[in-house]
CSV table of C-alpha atoms in Angstrom, one decimal:
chain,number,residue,atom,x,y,z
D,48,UNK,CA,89.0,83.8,84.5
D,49,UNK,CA,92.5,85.4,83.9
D,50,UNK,CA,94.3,86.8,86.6
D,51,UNK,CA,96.1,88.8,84.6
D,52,UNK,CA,94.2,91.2,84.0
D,53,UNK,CA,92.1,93.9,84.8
D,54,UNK,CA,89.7,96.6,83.6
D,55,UNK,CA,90.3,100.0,84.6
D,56,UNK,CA,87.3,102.0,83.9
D,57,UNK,CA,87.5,106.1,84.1
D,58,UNK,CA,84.2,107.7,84.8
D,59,UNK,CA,82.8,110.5,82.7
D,60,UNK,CA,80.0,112.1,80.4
D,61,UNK,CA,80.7,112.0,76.4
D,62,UNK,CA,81.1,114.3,74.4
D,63,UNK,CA,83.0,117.2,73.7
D,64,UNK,CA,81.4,120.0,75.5
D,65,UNK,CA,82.7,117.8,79.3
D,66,UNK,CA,85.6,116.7,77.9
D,67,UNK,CA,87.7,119.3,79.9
D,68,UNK,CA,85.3,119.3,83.0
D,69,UNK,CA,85.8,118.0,86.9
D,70,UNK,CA,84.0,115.2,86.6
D,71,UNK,CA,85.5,114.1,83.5
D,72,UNK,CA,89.0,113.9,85.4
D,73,UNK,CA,88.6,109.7,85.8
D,74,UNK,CA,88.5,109.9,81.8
D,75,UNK,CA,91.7,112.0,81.8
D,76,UNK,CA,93.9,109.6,83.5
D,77,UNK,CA,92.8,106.8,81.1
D,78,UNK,CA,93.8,108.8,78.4
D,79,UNK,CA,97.5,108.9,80.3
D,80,UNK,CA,97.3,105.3,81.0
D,81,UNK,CA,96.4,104.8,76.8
D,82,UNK,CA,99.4,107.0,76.5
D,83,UNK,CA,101.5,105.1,78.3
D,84,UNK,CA,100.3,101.8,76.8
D,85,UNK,CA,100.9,103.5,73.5
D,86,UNK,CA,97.2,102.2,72.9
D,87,UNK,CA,94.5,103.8,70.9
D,88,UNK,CA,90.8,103.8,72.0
D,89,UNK,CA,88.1,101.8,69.8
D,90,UNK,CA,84.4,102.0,70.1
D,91,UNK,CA,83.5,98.4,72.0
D,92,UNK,CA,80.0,96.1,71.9
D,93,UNK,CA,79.6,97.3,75.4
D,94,UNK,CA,79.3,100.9,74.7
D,95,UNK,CA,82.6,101.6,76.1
D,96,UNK,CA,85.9,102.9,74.4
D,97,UNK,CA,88.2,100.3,75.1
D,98,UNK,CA,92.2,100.1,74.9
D,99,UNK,CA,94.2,97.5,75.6
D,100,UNK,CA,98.0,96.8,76.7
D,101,UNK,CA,100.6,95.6,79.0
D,102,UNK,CA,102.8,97.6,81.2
D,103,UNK,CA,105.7,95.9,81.2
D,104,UNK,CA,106.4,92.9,78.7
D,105,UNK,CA,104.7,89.5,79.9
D,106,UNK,CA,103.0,91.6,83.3
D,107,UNK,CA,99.3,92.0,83.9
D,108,UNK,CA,97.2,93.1,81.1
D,109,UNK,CA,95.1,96.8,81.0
D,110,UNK,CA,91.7,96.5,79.6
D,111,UNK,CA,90.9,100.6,80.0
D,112,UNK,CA,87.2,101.7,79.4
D,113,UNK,CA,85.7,104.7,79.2
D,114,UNK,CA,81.8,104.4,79.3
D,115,UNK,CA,79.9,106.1,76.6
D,116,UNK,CA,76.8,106.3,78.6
D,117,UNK,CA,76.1,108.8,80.4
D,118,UNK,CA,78.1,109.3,84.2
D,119,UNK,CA,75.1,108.0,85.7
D,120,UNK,CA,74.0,105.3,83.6
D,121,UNK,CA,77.6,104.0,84.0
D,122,UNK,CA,76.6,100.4,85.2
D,123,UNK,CA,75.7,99.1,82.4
D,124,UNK,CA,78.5,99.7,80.4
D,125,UNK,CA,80.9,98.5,83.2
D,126,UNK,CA,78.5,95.5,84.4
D,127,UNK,CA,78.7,94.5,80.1
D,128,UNK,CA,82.5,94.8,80.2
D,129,UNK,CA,83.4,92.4,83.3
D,130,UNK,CA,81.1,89.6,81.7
D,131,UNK,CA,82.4,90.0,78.3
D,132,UNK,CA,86.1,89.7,79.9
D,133,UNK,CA,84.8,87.3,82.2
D,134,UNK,CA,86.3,88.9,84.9
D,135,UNK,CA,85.4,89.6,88.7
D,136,UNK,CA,84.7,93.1,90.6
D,137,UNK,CA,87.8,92.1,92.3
D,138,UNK,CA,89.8,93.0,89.2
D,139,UNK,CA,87.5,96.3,88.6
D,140,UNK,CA,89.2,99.3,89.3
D,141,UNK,CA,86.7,102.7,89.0
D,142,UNK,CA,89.0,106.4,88.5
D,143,UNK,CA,86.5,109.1,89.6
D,144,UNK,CA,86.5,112.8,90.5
D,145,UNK,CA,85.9,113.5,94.4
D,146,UNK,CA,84.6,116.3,96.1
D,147,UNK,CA,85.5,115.4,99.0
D,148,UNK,CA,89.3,114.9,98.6
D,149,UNK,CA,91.2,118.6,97.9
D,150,UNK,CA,92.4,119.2,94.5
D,151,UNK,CA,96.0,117.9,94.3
D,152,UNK,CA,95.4,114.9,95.7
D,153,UNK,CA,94.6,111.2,95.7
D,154,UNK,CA,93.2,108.4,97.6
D,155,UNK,CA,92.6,104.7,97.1
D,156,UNK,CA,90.1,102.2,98.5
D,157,UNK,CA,88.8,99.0,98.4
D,158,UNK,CA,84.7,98.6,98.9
D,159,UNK,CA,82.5,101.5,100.8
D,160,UNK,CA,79.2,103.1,100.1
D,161,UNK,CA,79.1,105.7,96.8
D,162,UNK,CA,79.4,109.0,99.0
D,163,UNK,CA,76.6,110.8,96.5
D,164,UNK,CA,78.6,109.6,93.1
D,165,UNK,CA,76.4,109.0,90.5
D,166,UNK,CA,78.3,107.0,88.7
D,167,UNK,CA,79.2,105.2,91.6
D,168,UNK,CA,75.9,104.1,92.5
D,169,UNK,CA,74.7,103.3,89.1
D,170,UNK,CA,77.9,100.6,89.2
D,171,UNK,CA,77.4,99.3,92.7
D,172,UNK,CA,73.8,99.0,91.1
D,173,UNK,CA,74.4,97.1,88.1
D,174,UNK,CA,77.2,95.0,89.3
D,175,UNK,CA,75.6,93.8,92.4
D,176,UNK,CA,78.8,94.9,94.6
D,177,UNK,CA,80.5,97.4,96.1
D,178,UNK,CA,83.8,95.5,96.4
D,179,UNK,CA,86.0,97.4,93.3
D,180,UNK,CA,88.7,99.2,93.9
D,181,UNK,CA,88.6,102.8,93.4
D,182,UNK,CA,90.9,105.5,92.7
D,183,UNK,CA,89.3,108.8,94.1
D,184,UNK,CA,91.3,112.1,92.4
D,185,UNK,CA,90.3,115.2,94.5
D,186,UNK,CA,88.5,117.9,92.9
D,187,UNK,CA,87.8,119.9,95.8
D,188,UNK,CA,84.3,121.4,96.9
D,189,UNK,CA,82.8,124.2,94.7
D,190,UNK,CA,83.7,128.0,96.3
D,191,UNK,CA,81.0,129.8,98.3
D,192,UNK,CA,77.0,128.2,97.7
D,193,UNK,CA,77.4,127.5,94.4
D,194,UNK,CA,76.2,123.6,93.5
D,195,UNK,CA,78.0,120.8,93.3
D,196,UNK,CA,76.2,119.3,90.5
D,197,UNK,CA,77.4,122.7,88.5
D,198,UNK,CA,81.0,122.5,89.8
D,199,UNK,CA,81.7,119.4,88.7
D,200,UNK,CA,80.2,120.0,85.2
D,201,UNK,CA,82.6,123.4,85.1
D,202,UNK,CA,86.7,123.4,83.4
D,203,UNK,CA,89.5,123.6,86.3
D,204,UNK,CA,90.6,126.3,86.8
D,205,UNK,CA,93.6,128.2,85.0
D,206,UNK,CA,95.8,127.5,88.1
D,207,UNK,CA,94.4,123.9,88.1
D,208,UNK,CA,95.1,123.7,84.9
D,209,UNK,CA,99.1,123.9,85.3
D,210,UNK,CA,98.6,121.3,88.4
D,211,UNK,CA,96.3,119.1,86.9
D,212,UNK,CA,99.2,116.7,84.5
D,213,UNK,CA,101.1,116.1,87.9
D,214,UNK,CA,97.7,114.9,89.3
D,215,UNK,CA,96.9,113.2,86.2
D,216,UNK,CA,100.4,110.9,86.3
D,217,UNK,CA,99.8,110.6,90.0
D,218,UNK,CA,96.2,108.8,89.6
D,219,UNK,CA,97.8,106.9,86.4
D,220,UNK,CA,100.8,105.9,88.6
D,221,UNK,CA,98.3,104.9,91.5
D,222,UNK,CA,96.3,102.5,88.9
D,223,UNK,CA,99.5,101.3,88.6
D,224,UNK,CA,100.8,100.1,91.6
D,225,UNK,CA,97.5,98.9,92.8
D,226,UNK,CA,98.2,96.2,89.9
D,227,UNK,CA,101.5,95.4,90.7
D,228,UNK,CA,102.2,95.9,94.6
D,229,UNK,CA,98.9,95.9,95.7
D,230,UNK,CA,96.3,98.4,97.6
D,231,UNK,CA,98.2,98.6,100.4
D,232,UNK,CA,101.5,99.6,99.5
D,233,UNK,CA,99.4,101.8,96.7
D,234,UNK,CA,97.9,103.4,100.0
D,235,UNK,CA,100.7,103.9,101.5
D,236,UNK,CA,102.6,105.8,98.9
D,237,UNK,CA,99.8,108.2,97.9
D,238,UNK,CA,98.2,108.6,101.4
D,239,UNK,CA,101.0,110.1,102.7
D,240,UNK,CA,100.7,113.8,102.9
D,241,UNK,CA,102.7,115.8,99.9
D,242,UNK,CA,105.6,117.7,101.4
């Protein structure tokens, strides 16, 4: 197993038509971590777009993923990718959209149940563990009584939509320093409350 590396998988639906939407947002920051990597997505055995890179010169290696399936048939596609890399769930990191965290902002964990996610469930499911790290970017609950599983299918908002590439970088930056300081001190820089 290589230690070096890790697979960061974003979670989404393919597709044009929810390219822009909420719960897309876990494929937006691998498309800012690819950016940074200066690497290009390919289509992958494990019906995944994968790109691959390094950070910095001789650090950890980035295997990013972006399931093709559908967000909740996302287990297969991740559960295919670790064995193909042969690498543990330790070394998984998931970036998904969470209502339960406020627009604007992030939060990190280790382990923990799927709090209603979909996607989350199908991977906890698949993989046999709940132990990945996870990289929850906050897309707020929907206004008034109008259904989650519609808000999270809908385009941010036109003031989101000026906010969102500082959230973007902040999630890619978060993936980041989980790899190369660790969960804690990535907690501990993105916890704290923005001034």
């Amino acid at each position: 197993m290589d230690d070096s590396q890790w697979l960061v998988v974003g979670l989404g639906n393919p597709g044009p038509d929810y390219a822009g939407t909420r719960h897309n947002v876990g494929q937006m920051v691998l498309a800012e971590l690819a950016h940074r990597l200066s690497a290009s997505f390919k289509s992958h055995r494990t019906n995944a777009s994968v790109a691959e890179g390094r950070p910095q010169p001789g650090g950890p290696r980035f295997v990013l993923a972006a399931p093709r399936s559908f967000m909740n048939l996302s287990g297969g596609p991740v559960a295919a990718l670790l064995k193909y890399y042969d690498l543990d769930v330790s070394r998984l990191i998931v970036v998904h959209d969470e209502l339960d965290i406020d627009f604007d902002s992030i939060k990190l964990k280790q382990g923990g149940g799927h709090g209603g996610h979909n996607g989350l469930r199908d991977i906890i499911a698949a993989t046999g563990s709940n132990e990945f790290l996870r990289v929850r970017v906050g897309i707020g609950r929907p206004p008034g009584r109008q259904p989650a599983a519609d808000y999270v299918l809908k385009s941010f908002s036109s003031a989101e939509r000026k906010e969102l590439p500082l959230l973007l970088g902040d999630a890619a930056d978060a993936v980041e320093m989980i790899v190369s300081d660790g969960l804690t001190a990535a907690q501990l820089k993105f916890h704290t409350a923005k001034a």
